Coordinates of C-alpha atoms in Angstrom, one line a residue:
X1 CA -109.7 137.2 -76.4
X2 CA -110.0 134.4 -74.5
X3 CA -111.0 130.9 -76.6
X4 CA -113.1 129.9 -73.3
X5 CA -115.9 130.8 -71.4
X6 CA -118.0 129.8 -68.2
X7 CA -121.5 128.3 -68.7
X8 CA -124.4 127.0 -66.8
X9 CA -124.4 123.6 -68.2
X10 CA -127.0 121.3 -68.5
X11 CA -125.9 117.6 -67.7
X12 CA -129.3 115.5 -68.0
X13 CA -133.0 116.3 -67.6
X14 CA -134.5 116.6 -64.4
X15 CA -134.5 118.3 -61.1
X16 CA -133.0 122.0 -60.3
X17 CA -129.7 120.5 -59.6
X18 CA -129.2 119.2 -63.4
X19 CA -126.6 122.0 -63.7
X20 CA -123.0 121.7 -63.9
X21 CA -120.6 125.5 -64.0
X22 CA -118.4 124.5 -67.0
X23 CA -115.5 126.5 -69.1
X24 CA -116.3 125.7 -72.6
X25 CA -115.1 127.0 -75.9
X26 CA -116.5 130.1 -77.0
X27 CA -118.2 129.7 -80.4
X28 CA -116.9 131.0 -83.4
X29 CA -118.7 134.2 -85.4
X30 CA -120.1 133.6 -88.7
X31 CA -120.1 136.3 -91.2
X32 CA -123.8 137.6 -90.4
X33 CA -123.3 137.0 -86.7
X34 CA -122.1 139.4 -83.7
X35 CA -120.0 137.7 -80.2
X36 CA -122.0 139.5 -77.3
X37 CA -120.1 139.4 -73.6
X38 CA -123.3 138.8 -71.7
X39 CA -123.9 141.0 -68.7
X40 CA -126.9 139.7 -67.7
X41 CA -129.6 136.7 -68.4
X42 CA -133.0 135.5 -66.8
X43 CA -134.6 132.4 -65.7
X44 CA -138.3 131.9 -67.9
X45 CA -140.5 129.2 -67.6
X46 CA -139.7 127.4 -71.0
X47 CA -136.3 127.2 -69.7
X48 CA -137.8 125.3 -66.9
X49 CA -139.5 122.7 -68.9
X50 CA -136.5 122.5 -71.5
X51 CA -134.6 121.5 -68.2
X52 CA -137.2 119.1 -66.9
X53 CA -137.2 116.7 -70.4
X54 CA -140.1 118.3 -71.7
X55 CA -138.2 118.9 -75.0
X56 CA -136.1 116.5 -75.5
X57 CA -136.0 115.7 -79.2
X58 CA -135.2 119.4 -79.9
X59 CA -132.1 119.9 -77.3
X60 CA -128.9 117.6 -77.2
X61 CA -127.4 117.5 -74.2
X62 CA -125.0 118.5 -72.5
X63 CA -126.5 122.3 -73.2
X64 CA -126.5 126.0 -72.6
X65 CA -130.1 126.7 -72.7
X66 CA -131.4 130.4 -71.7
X67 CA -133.2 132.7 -73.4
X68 CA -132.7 136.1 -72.8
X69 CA -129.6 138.1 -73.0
X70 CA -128.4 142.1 -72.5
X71 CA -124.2 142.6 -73.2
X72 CA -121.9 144.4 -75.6
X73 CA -120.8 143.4 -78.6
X74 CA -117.1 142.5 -78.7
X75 CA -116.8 140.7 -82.2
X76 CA -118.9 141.3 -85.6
X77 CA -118.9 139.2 -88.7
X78 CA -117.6 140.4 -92.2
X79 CA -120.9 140.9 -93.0
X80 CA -122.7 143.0 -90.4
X81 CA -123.3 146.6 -90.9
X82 CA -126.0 147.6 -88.6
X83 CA -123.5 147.0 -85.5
X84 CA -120.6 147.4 -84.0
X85 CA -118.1 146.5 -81.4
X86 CA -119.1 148.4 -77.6
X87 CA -122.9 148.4 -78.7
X88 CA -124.8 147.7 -76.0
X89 CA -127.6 145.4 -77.3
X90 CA -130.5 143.2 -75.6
X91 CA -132.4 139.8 -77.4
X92 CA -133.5 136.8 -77.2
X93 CA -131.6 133.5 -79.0
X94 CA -133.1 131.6 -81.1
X95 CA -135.0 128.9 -79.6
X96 CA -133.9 125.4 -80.1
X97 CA -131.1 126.9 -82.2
X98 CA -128.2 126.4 -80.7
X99 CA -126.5 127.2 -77.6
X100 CA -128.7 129.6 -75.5
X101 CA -127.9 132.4 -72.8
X102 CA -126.4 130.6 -69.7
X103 CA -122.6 132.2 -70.1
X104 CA -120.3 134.4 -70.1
X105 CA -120.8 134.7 -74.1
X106 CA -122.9 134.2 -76.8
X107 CA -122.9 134.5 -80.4
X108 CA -126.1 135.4 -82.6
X109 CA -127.4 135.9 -85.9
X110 CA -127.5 140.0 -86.0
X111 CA -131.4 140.0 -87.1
X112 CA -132.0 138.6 -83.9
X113 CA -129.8 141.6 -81.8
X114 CA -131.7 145.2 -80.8
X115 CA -130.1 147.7 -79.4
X116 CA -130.7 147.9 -75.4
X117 CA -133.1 150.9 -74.3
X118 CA -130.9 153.6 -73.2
X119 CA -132.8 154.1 -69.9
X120 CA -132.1 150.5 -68.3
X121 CA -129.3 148.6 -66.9
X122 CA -128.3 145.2 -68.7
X123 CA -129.9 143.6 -65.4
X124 CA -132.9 145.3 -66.3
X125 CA -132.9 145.1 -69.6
X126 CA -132.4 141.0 -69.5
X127 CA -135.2 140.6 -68.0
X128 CA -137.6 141.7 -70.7
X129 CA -136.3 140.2 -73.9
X130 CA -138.4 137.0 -74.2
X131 CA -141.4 138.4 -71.8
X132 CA -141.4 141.5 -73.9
X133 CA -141.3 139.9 -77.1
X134 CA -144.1 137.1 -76.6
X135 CA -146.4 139.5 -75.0
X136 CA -146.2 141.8 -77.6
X137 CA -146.8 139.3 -80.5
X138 CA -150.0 138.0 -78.4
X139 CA -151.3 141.6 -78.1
X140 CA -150.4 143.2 -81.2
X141 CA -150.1 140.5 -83.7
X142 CA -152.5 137.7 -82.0
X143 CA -155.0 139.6 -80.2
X144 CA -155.1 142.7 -82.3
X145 CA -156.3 144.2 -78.9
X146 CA -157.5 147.8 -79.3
X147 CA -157.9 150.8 -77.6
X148 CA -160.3 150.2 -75.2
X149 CA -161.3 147.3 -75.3
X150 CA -160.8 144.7 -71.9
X151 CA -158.1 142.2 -71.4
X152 CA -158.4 139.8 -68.4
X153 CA -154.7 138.9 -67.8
X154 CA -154.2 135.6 -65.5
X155 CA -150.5 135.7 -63.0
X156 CA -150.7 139.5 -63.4
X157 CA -147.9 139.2 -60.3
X158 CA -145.6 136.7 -62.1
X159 CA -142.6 137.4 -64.6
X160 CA -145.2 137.3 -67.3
X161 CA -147.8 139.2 -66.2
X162 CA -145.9 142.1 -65.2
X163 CA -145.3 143.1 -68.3
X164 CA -148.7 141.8 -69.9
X165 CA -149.9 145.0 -67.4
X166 CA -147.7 147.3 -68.5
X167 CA -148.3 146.6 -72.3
X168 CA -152.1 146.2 -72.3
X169 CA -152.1 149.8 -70.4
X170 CA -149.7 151.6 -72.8
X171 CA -152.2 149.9 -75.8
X172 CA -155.1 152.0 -74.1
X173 CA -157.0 148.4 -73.2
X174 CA -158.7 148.5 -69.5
X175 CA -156.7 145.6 -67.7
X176 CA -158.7 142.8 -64.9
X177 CA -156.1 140.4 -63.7
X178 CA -155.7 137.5 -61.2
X179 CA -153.7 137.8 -58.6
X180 CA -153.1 136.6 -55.1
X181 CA -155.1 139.5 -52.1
X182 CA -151.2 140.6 -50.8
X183 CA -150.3 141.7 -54.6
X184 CA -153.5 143.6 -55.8
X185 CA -151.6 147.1 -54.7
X186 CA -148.5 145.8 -56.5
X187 CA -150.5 144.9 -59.8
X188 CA -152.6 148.0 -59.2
X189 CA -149.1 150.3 -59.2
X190 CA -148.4 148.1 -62.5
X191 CA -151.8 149.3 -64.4
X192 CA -154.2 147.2 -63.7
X193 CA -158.1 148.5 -63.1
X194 CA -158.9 145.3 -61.5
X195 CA -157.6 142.3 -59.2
X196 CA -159.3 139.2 -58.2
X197 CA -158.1 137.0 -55.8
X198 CA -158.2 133.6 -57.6
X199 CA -158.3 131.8 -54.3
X200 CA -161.1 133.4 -52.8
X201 CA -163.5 134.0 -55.3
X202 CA -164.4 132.6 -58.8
X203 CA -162.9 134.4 -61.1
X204 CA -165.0 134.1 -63.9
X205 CA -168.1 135.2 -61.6
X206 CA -165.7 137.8 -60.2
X207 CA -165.0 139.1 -64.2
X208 CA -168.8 139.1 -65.4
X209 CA -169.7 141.3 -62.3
X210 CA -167.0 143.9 -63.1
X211 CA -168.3 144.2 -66.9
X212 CA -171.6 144.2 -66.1
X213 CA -172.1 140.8 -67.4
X214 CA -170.2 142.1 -70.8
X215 CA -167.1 139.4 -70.4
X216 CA -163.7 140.3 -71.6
X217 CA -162.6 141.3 -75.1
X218 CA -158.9 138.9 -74.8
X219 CA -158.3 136.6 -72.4
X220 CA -154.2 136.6 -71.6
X221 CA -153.5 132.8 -70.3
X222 CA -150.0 131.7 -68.7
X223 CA -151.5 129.3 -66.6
X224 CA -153.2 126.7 -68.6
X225 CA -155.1 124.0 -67.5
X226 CA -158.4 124.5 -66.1
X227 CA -157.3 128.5 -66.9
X228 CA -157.2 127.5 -70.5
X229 CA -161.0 125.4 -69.6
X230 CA -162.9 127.9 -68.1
X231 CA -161.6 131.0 -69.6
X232 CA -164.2 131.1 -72.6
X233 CA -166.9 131.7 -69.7
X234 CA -165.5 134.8 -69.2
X235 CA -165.1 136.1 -72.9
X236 CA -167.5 138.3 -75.0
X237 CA -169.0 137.0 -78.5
X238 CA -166.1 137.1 -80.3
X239 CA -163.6 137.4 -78.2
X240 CA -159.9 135.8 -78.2
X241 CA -158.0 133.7 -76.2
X242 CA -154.0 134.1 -76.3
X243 CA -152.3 131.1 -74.3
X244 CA -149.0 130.7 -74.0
X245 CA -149.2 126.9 -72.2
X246 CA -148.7 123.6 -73.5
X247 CA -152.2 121.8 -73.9
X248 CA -151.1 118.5 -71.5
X249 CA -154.5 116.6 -71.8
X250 CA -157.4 117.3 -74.3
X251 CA -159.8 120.5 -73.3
X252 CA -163.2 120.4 -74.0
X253 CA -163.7 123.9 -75.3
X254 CA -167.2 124.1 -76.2
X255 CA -167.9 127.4 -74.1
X256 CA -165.3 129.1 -76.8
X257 CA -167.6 128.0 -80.1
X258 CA -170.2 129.2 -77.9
X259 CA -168.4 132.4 -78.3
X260 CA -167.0 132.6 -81.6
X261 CA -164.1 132.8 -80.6
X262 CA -160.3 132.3 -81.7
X263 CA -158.0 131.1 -80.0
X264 CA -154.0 131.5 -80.5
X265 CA -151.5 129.5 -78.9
X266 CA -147.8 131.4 -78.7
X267 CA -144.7 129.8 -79.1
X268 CA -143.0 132.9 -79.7
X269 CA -140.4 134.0 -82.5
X270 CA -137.8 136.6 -81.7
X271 CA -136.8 139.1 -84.4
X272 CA -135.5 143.0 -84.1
X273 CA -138.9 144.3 -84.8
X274 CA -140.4 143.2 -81.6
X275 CA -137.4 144.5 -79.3
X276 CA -137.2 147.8 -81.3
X277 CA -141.5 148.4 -80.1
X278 CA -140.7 147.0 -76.8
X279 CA -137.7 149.5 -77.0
X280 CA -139.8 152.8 -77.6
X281 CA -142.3 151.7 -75.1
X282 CA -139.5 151.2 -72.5
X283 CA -137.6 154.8 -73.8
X284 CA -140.6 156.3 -72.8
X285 CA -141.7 155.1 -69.4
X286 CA -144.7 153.3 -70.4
X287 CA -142.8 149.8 -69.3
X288 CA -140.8 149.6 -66.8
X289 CA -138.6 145.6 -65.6
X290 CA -139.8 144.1 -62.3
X291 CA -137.1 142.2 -61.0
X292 CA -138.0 139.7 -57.8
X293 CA -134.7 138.5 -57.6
X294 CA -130.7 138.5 -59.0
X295 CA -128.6 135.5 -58.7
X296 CA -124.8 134.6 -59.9
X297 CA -124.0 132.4 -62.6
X298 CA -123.1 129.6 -60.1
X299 CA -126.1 129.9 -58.4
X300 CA -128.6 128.8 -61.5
X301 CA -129.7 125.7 -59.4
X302 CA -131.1 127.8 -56.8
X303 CA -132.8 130.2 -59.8
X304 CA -135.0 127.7 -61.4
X305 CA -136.0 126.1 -57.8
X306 CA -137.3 129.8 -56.8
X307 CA -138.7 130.3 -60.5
X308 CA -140.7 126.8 -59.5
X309 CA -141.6 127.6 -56.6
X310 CA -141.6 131.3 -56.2
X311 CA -145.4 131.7 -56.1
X312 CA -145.2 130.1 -52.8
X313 CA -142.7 132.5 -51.7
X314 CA -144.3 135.9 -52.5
X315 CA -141.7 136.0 -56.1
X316 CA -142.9 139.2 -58.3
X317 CA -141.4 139.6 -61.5
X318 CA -138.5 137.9 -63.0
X319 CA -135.4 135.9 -61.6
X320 CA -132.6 137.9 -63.3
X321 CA -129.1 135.9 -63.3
X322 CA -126.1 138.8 -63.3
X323 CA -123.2 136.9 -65.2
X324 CA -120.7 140.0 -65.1
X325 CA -121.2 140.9 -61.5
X326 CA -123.1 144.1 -62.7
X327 CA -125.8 143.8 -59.9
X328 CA -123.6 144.1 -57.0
X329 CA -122.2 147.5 -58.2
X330 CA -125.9 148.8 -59.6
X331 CA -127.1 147.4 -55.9
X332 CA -124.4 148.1 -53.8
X333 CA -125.2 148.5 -50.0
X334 CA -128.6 146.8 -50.8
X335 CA -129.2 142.9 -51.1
X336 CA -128.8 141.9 -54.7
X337 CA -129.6 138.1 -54.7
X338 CA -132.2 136.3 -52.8

């Protein structure tokens, strides 16, 4: 094999154009570890802040940051059992723990590595590793949400969201999200019972009138700020807020011990466990990727500036970037990259 590999590099912190396509050496495997050639990667938010400064004491640069990865096994340590070489397999790296999913390759502790669901591509399949995972641990491990009970999910359109649908639905919960007027069929198709359109009604007036003045049971935030505020108002005695956003400034959350409620703020752990639920769900057609757009390895500037400002733009889903060249034969005669 070759000692070197191409990465998305990043140089410094700041804008989208922090980036710098690299051939660096390819890491070496450690006895409980597996080398994946990665077919596929995505663009998430936390990658977004990592590459903006917002974590610097935790990431040396230069880096390979990403965190999401579908590929094939090419290399297993002395140690590893459970795998072998031509697996296909699909995870997340571990976060702040070395280099991350911006490459050509990538090698990872084999706890971390699940084997990719049968019925998806490794573009599909990389874009549902870290989504997947942290929306599963703040529904089933957080949340505890339960069969019928009512989860109001904000940015049901987004990368996040998506999914948050999808799972909530296959859990047996009935689903109110936000969402802009031109994507309420889209998040309908998804799952959803019910869309509001944030920017022309008050969502918390708009979520009281659909459950009769009941509130919700969960509150799903990926938006923070005044989300984070205001989204007690729309809660149930003892219901639960799962965020997955930094808290910038303080929050007055009086409304919540109004409530009783917890709160649970996700900075999510990967492990096999999580991929191998999000795996049966997938197997059986109960979650299905949504992928806005595909973009090369040399294009990652132009992946994070849509991730930014994709909203804007009508983005649905998640930015999926195909490292082998797998989309344009999956894709072919249609347009792969935006």
């Amino acid at each position: 094999m070759s000692q070197t590999m191409k990465a998305a590099v990043l140089t410094r912190f700041g804008g989208t154009d922090a980036f710098e396509l690299r051939e660096v050496s390819v890491p070496p495997v450690g006895p409980h570890q597996v080398r994946v050639r990665v077919h596929a990667t995505a663009v998430n938010p936390l990658d977004c802040q990592i590459r903006r400064g917002d974590y610097t004491d935790y990431v040396p640069l230069p880096a390979i940051i990403g965190h999401d990865i579908s590929g094939v096994i090419e290399e297993v340590g002395p140690d590893v059992t459970e795998f072998g070489i031509g697996d296909e397999v699909y995870y997340t790296p571990k976060v702040f723990g070395g280099a991350g999913s911006y490459a050509e390759q990538h090698v990872a502790d084999v706890e971390l590595v699940g084997r990719k669901p049968r019925n998806l591509s490794h573009i599909e399949a990389a874009s549902l590793t870290l989504v997947g995972g942290t929306v599963w641990e703040a529904f089933v491990q957080r949340a505890q949400l339960k069969i019928g009970e009512t989860v109001l999910i904000h940015g049901g359109a987004g990368g996040v969201g998506t999914i948050a649908i999808q799972i909530a639905k296959a859990i047996g919960a009935r689903v109110i999200t936000t969402a802009r007027a031109r994507d309420h069929d889209f998040v309908r198709s998804l799952g959803a019972d019910e869309a509001i359109d944030f920017t022309a009604e008050d969502y918390v007036k708009a979520v009281l009138r659909q459950t009769d003045g009941d509130g919700v049971n969960v509150v799903f935030d990926t938006i923070g700020g005044d989300t984070l505020t205001r989204s007690p108002l729309t809660l149930s005695a003892y219901g639960r807020v799962v965020s997955l956003v930094d808290i910038a400034q303080p929050q007055n959350l009086i409304e919540a011990w109004g409530k009783n409620a917890a709160y649970h703020f996700v900075f999510t752990r990967q492990n096999r466990g999580k991929l191998d639920a999000l795996t049966k769900l997938i197997e059986r057609g109960l979650v299905k990727p949504v992928i806005g757009a595909t973009f090369p390895l040399t294009r990652m500037s132009e992946a994070h500036d849509l991730l930014e400002n994709g909203s804007a733009r009508g983005l649905r889903g998640k930015i999926v970037i195909d490292v082998s060249g797998e989309a344009e034969a999956l894709y072919s005669g249609q347009q792969a990259a935006a």
